[in-house]
PDB file of C-alpha atoms in Angstrom:
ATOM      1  CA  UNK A   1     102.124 202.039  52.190  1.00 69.00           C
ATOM      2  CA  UNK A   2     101.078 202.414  48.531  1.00 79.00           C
ATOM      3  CA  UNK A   3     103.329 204.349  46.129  1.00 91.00           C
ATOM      4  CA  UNK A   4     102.752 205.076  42.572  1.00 93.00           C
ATOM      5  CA  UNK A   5     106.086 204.015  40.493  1.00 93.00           C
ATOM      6  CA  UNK A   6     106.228 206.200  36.850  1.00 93.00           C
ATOM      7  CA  UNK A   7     108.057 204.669  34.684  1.00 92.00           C
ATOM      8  CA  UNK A   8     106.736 205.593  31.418  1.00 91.00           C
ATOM      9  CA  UNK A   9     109.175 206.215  28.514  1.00 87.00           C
ATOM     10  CA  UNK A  10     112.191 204.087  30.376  1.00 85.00           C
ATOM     11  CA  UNK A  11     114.160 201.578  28.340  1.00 80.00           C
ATOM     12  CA  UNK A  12     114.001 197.884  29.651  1.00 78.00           C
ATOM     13  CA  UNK A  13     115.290 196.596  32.368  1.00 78.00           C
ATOM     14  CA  UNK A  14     114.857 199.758  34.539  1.00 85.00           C
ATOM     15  CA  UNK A  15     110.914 199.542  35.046  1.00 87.00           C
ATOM     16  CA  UNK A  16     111.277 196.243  36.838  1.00 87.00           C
ATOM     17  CA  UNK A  17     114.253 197.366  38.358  1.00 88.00           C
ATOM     18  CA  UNK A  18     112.562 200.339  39.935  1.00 90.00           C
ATOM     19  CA  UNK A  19     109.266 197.866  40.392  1.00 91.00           C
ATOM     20  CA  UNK A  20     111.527 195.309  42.613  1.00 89.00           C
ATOM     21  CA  UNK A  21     112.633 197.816  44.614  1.00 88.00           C
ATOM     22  CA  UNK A  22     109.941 199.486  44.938  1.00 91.00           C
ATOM     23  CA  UNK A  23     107.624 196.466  45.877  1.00 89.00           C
ATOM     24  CA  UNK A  24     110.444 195.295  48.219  1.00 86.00           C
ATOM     25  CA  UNK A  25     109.535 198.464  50.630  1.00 87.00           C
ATOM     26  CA  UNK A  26     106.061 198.535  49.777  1.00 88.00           C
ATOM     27  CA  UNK A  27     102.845 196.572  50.313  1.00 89.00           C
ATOM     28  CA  UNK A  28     101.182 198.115  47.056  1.00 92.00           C
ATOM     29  CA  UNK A  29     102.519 199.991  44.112  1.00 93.00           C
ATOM     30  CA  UNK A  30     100.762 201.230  41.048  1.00 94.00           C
ATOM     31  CA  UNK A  31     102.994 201.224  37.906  1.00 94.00           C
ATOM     32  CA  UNK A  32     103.153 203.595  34.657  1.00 94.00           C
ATOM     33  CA  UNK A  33     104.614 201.695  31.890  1.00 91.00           C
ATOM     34  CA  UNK A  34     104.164 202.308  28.114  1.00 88.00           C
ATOM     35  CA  UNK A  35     105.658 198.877  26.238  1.00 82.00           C
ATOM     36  CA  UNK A  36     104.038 195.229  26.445  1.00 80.00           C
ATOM     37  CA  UNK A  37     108.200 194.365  27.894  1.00 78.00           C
ATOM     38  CA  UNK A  38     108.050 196.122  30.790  1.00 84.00           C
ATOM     39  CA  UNK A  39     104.346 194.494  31.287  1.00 86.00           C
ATOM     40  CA  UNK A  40     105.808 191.194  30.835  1.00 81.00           C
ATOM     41  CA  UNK A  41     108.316 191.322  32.904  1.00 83.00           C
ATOM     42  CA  UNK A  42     106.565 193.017  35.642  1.00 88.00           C
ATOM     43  CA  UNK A  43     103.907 190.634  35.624  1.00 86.00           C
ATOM     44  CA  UNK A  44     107.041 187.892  35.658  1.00 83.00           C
ATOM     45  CA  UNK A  45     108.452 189.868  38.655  1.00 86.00           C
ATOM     46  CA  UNK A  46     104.453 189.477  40.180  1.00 88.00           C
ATOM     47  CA  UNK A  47     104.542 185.977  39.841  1.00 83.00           C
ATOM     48  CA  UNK A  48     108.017 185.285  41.472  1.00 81.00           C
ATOM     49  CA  UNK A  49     107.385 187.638  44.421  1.00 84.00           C
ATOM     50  CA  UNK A  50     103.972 186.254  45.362  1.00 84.00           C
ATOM     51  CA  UNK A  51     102.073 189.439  44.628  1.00 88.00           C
ATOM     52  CA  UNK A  52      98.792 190.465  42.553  1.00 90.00           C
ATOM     53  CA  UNK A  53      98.730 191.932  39.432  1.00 91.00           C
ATOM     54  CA  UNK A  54      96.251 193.270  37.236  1.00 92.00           C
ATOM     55  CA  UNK A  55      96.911 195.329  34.535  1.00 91.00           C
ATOM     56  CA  UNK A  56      94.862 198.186  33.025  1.00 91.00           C
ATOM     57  CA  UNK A  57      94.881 199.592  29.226  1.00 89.00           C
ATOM     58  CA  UNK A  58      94.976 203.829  29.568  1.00 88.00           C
ATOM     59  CA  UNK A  59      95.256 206.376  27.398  1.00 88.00           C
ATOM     60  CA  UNK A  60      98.016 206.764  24.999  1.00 85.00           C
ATOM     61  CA  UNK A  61      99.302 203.354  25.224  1.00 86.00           C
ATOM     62  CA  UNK A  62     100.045 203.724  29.167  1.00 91.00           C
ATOM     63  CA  UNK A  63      99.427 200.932  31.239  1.00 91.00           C
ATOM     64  CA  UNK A  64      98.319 200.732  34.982  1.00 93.00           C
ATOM     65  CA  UNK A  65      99.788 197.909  36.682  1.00 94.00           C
ATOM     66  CA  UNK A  66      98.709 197.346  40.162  1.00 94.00           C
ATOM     67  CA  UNK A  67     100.881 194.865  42.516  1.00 93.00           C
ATOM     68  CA  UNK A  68      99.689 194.307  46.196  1.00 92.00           C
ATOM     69  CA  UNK A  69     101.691 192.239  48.167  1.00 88.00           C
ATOM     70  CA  UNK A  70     100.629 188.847  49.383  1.00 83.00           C
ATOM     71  CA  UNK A  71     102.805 187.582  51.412  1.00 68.00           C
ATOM     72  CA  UNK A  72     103.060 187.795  54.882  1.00 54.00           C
ATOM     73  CA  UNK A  73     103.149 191.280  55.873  1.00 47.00           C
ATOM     74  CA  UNK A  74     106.751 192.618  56.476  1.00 46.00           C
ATOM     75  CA  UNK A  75     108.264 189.726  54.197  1.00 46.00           C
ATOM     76  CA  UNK A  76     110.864 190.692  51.593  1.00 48.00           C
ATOM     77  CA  UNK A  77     109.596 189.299  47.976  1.00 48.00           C
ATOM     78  CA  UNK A  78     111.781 186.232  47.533  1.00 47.00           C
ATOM     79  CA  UNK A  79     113.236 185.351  43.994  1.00 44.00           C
ATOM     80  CA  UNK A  80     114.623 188.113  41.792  1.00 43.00           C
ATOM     81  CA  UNK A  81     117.036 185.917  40.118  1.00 42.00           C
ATOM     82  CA  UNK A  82     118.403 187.112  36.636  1.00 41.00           C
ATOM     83  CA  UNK A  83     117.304 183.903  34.966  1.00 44.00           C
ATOM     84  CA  UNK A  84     114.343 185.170  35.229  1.00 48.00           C
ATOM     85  CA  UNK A  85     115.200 188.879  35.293  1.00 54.00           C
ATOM     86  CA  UNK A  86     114.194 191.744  32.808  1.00 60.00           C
ATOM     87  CA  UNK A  87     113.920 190.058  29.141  1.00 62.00           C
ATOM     88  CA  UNK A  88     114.910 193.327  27.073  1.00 62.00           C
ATOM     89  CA  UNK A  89     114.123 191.315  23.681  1.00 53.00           C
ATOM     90  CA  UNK A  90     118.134 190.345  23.330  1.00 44.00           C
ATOM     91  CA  UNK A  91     119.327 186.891  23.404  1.00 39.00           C
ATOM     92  CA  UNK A  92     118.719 185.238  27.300  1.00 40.00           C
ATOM     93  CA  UNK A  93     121.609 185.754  29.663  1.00 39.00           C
ATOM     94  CA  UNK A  94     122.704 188.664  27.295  1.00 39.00           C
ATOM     95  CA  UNK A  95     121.104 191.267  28.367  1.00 48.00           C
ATOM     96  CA  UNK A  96     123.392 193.837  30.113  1.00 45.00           C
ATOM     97  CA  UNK A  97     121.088 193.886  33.087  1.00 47.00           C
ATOM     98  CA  UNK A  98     122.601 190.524  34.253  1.00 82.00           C
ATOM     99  CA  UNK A  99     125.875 191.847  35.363  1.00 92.00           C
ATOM    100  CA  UNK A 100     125.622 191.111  38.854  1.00 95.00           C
ATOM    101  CA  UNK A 101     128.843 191.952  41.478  1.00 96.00           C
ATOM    102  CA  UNK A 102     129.473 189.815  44.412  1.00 97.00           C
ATOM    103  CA  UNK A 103     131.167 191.495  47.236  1.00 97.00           C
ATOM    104  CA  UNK A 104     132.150 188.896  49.268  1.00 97.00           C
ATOM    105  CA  UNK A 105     134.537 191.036  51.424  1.00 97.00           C
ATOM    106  CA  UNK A 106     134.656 194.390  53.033  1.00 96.00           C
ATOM    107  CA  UNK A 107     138.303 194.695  50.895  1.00 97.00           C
ATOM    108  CA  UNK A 108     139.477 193.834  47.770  1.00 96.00           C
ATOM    109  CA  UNK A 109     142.195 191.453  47.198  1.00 95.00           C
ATOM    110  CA  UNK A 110     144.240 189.388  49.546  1.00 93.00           C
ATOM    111  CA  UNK A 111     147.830 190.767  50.885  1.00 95.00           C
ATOM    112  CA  UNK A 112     147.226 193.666  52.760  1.00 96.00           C
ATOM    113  CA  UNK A 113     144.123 194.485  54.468  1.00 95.00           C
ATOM    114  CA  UNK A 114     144.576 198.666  54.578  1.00 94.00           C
ATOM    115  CA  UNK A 115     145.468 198.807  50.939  1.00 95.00           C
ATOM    116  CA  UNK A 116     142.197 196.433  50.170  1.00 96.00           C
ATOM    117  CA  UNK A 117     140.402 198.788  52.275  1.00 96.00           C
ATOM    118  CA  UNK A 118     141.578 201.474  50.148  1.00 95.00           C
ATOM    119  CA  UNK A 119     140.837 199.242  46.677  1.00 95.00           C
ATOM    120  CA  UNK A 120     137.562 198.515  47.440  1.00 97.00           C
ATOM    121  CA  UNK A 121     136.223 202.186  48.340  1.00 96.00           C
ATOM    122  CA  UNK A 122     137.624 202.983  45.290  1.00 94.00           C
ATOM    123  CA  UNK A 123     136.159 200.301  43.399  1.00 95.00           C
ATOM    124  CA  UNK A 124     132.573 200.967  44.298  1.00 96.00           C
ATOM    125  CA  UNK A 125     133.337 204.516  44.154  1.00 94.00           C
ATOM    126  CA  UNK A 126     133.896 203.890  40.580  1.00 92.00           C
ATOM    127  CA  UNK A 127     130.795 201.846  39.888  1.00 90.00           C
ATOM    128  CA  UNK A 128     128.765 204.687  39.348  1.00 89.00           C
ATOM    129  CA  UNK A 129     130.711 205.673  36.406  1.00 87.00           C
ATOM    130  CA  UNK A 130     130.094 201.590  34.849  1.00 87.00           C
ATOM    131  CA  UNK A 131     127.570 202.138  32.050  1.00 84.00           C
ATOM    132  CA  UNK A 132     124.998 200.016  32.415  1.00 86.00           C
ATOM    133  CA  UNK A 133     125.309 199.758  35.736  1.00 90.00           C
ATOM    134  CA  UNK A 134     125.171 196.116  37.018  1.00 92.00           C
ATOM    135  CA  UNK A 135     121.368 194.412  37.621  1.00 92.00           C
ATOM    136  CA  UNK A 136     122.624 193.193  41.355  1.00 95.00           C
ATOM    137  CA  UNK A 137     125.144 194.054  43.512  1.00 96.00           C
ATOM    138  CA  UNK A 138     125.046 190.904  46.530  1.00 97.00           C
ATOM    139  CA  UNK A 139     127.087 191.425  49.470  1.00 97.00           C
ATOM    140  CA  UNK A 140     127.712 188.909  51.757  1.00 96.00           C
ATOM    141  CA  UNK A 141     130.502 187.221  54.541  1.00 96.00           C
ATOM    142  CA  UNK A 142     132.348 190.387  55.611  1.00 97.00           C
ATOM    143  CA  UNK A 143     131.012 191.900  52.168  1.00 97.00           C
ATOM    144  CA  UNK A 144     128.085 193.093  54.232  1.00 97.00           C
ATOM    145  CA  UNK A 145     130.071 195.271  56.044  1.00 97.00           C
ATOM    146  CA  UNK A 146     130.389 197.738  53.585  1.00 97.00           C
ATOM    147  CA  UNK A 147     126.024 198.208  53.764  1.00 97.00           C
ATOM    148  CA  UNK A 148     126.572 199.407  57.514  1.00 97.00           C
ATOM    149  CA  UNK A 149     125.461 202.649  58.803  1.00 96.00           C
ATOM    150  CA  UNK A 150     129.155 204.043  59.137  1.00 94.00           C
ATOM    151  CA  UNK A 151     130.411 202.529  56.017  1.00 96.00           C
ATOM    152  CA  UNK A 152     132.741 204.683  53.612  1.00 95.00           C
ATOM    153  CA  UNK A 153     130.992 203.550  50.692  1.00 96.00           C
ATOM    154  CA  UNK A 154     127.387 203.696  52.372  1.00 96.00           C
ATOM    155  CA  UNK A 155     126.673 206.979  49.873  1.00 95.00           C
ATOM    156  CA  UNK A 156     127.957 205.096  46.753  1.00 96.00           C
ATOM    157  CA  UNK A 157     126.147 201.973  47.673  1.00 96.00           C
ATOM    158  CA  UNK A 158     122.792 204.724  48.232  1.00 96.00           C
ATOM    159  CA  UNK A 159     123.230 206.236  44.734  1.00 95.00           C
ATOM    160  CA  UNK A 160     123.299 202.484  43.136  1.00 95.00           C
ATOM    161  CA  UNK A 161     120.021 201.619  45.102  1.00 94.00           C
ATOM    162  CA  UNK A 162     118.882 204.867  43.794  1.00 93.00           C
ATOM    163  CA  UNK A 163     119.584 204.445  40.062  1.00 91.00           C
ATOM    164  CA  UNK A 164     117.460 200.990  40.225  1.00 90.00           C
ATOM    165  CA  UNK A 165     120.599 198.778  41.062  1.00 93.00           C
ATOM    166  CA  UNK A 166     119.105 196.003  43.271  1.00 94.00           C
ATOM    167  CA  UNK A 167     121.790 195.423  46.382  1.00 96.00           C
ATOM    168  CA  UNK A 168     120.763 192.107  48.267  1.00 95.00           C
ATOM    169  CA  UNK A 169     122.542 191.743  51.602  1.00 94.00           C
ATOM    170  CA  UNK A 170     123.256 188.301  52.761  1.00 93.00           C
ATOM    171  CA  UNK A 171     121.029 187.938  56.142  1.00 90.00           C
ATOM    172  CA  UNK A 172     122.797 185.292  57.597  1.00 91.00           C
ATOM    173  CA  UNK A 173     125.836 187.284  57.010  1.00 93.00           C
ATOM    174  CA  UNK A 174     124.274 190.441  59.099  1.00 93.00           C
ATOM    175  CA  UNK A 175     123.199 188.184  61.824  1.00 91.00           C
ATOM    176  CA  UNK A 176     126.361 186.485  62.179  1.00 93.00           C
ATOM    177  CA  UNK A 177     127.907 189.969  63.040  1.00 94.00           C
ATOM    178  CA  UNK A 178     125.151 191.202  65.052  1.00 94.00           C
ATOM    179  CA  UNK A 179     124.718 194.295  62.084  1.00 94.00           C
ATOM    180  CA  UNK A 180     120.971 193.939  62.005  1.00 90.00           C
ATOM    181  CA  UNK A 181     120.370 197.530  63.138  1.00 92.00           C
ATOM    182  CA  UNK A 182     123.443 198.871  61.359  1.00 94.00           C
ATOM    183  CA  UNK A 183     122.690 197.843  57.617  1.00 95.00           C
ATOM    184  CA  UNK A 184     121.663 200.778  56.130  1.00 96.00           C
ATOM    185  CA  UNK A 185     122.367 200.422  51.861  1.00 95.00           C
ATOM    186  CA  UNK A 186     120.135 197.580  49.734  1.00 94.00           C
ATOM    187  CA  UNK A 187     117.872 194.817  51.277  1.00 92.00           C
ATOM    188  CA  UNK A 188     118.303 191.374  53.349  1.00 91.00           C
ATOM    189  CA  UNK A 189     118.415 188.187  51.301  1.00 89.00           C
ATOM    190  CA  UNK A 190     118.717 184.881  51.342  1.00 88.00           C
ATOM    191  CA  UNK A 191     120.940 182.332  49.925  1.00 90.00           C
ATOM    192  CA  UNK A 192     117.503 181.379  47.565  1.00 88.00           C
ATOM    193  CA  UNK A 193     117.945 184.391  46.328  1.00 87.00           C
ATOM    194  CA  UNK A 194     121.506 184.911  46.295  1.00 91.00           C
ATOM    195  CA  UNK A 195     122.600 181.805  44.726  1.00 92.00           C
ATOM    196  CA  UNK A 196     119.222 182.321  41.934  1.00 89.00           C
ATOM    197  CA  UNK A 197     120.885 185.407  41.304  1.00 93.00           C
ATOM    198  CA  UNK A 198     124.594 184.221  40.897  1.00 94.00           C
ATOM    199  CA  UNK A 199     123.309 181.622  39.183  1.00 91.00           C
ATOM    200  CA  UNK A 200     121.316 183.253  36.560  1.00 90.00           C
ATOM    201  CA  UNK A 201     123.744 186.181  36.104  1.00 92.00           C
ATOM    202  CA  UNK A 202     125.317 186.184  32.454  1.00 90.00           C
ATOM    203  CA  UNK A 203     128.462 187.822  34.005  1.00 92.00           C
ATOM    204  CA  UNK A 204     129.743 187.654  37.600  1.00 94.00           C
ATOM    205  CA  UNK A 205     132.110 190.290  38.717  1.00 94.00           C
ATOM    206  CA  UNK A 206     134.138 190.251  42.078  1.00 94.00           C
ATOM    207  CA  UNK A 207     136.795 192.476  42.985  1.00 93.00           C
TER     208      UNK A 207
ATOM    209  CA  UNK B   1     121.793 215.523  39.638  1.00 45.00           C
ATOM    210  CA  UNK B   2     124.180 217.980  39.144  1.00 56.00           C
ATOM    211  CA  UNK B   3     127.563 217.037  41.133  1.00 62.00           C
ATOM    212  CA  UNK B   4     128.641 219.459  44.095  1.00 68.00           C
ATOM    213  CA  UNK B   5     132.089 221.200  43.226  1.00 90.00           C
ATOM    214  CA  UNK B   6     134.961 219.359  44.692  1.00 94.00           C
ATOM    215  CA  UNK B   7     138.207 219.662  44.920  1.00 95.00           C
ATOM    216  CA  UNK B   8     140.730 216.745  45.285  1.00 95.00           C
ATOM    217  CA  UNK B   9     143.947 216.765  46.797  1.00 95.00           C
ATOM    218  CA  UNK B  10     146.239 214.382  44.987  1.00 94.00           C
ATOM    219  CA  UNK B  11     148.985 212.446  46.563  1.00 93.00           C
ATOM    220  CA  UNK B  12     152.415 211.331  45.809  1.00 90.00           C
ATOM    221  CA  UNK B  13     151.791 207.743  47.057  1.00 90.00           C
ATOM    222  CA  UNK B  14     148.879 205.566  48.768  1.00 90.00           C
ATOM    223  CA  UNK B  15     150.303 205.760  52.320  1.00 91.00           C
ATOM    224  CA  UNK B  16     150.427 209.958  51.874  1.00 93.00           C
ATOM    225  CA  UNK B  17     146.905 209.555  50.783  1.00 94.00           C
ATOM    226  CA  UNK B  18     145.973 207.780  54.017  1.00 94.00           C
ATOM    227  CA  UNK B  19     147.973 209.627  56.413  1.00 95.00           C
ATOM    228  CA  UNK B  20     145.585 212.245  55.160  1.00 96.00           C
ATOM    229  CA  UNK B  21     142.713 210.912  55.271  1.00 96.00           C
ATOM    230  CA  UNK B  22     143.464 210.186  58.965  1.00 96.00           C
ATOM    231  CA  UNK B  23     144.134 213.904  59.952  1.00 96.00           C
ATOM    232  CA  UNK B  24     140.505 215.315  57.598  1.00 96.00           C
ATOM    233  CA  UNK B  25     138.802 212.921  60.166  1.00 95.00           C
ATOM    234  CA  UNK B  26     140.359 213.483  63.063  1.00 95.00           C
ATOM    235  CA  UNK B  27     139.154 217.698  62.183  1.00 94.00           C
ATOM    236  CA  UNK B  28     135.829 216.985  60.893  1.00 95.00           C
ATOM    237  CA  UNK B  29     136.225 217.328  57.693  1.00 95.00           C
ATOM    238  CA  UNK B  30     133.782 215.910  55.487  1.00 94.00           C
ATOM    239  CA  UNK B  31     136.106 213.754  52.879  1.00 95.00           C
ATOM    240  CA  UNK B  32     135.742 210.792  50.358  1.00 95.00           C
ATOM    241  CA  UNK B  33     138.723 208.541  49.058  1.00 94.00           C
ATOM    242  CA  UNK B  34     138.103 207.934  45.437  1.00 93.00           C
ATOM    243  CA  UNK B  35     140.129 207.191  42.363  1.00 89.00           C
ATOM    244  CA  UNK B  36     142.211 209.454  40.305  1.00 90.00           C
ATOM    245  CA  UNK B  37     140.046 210.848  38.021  1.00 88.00           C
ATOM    246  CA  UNK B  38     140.638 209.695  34.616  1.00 84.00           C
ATOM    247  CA  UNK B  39     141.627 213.024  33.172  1.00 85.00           C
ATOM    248  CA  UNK B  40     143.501 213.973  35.823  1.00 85.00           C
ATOM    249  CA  UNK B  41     146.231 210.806  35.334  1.00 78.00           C
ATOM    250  CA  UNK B  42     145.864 207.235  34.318  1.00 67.00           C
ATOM    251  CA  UNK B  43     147.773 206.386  37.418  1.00 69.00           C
ATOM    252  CA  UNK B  44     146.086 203.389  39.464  1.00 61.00           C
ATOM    253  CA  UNK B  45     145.855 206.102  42.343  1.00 85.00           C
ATOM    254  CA  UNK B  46     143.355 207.542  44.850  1.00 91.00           C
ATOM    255  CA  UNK B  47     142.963 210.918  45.792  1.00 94.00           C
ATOM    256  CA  UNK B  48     140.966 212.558  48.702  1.00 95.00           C
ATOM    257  CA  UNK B  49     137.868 214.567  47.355  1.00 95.00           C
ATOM    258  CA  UNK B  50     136.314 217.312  49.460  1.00 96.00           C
ATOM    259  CA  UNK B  51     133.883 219.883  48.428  1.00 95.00           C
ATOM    260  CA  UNK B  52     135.194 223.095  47.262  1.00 95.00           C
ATOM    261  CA  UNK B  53     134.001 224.784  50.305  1.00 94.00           C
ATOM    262  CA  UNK B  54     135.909 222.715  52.826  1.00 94.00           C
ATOM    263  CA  UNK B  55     138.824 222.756  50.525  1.00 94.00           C
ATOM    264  CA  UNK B  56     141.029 225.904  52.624  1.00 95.00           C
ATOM    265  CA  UNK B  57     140.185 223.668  55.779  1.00 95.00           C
ATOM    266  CA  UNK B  58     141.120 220.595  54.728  1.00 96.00           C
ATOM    267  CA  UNK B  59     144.848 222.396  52.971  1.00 96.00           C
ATOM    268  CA  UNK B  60     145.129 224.314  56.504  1.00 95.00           C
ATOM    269  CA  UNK B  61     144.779 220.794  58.352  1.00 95.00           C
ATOM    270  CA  UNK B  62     146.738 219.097  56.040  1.00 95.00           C
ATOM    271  CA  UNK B  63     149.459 221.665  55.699  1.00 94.00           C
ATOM    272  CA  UNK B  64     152.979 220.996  57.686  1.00 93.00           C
ATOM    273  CA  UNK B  65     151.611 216.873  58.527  1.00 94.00           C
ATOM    274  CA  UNK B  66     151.575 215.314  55.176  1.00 94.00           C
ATOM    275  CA  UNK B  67     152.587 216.491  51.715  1.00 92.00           C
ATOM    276  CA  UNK B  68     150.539 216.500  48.744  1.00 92.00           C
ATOM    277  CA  UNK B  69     151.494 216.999  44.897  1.00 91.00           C
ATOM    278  CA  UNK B  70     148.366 219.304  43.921  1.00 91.00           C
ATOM    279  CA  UNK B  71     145.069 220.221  44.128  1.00 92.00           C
ATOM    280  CA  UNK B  72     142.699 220.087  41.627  1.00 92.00           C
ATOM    281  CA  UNK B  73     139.309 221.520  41.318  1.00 91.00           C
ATOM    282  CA  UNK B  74     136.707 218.779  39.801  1.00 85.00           C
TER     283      UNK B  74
END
């Protein structure tokens, strides 16, 4: 499927943002950008994910950017790690865009496992309101619980993937639990990408 | 996007907030637990959110099983 991904007049780092995902579910997508940043790190994010890119000068300063896919077919583009992740022109590992959250539970805190329940609904609940919002949200051991079909924070975790926040859920994880027709929020990773991402991240937050 | 109208029933402690939320699923009723809004209290509470519409429902379910403080309409 080819989609066409406008992005024109959007400060830095949501182009890529909404390019990652947007290659992630899609074999081909044609870009609209409008600044040589969002070129560069587009064609940055081309180069990690294995797919083409050409680039084309239009009217008004608006760029064309076509990616295609060239990986096997069905294959998630690996590497979106923040070390390499949206340069916005501040200094590296500054850039807000590298907040990335780790949920490495389906509660928050130790002690009591209703009232973590409780915490951590409210905590994502609340991460819409977080301005910027975070680059990456990963998910992983029980963490990837809270991606599933019936989960109570499946709409929050929706409206995050919506406003360009990538969610990557640990795939080991899912198969360990046998969720791998339940996950229904962000898209399966890898501990490449994962630990790229954690790695490269100029803050880590965990509830 | 323009929010829905909600209304949120506030609590006066965690385990009333639950013991809610238990009896809005066991009717149906559409609900999400989120935290206090901020200019409702500074409290580190939750509060159940349903949209306005469901709001009678969820008072007429709730009403006689568990006690709330107040309602408020986001």
């Amino acid at each position: 499927m080819k989609i066409i991904v406008d992005a024109r007049g959007l400060a830095c780092p949501q182009p890529v943002l909404l390019v990652k995902k947007a290659i992630g579910e899609n074999e081909e997508v044609t870009v609209l950008v409008d600044n040589d940043i969002a070129v560069e790190n587009i064609r940055r994010l081309a180069a990690k994910t294995a797919c083409g890119f050409s680039v084309t000068e239009k009217e008004g300063g608006v760029r064309e950017i076509a990616l295609v896919r060239t990986g096997a077919a069905g294959q998630s583009p690996a590497g979106t790690g923040a070390e390499a992740g949206p340069s916005c022109g501040a200094a590296p590992g500054k850039e807000a865009g590298s907040v990335v959250v780790v949920l490495a539970d389906n509660r928050m805190g130790r002690g009591d496992d209703v009232l973590g329940d409780v915490l951590i609904r409210a905590f994502i609940h609340t991460f819409l309101q977080l301005k910027p919002l975070p680059a990456t949200i990963i998910c992983y051991n029980a963490g990837v619980k809270l991606a599933v079909k019936d989960s109570a924070v499946l709409d929050d975790l929706q409206q995050l993937a919506q406003a360009g926040v990538d969610i990557l859920v640990c795939g080991t994880c899912v198969n360990y639990f046998g969720l791998g027709d339940q996950i229904a929020a962000g898209r399966i990773s890898n501990m490449y990408d994962i630990l790229e991402t954690m790695a490269g991240a100029s803050r880590l937050v965990r509830p | 996007m323009e929010a829905p109208p909600y209304a949120v029933f506030l609590f006066p402690s965690v385990s009333h907030a639950l013991k809610a939320e238990k009896i809005l699923k066991k009717q149906g009723i559409v609900y999400k637990l989120i935290p206090v809004p901020r200019h409702i209290s500074t409290d580190c509470g939750v509060c159940l959110r349903v949209a306005v519409e469901q709001q009678e429902l969820a008072a007429e379910a709730l009403q006689g099983m568990v006690a709330w403080e107040r309602m408020v309409l986001l």
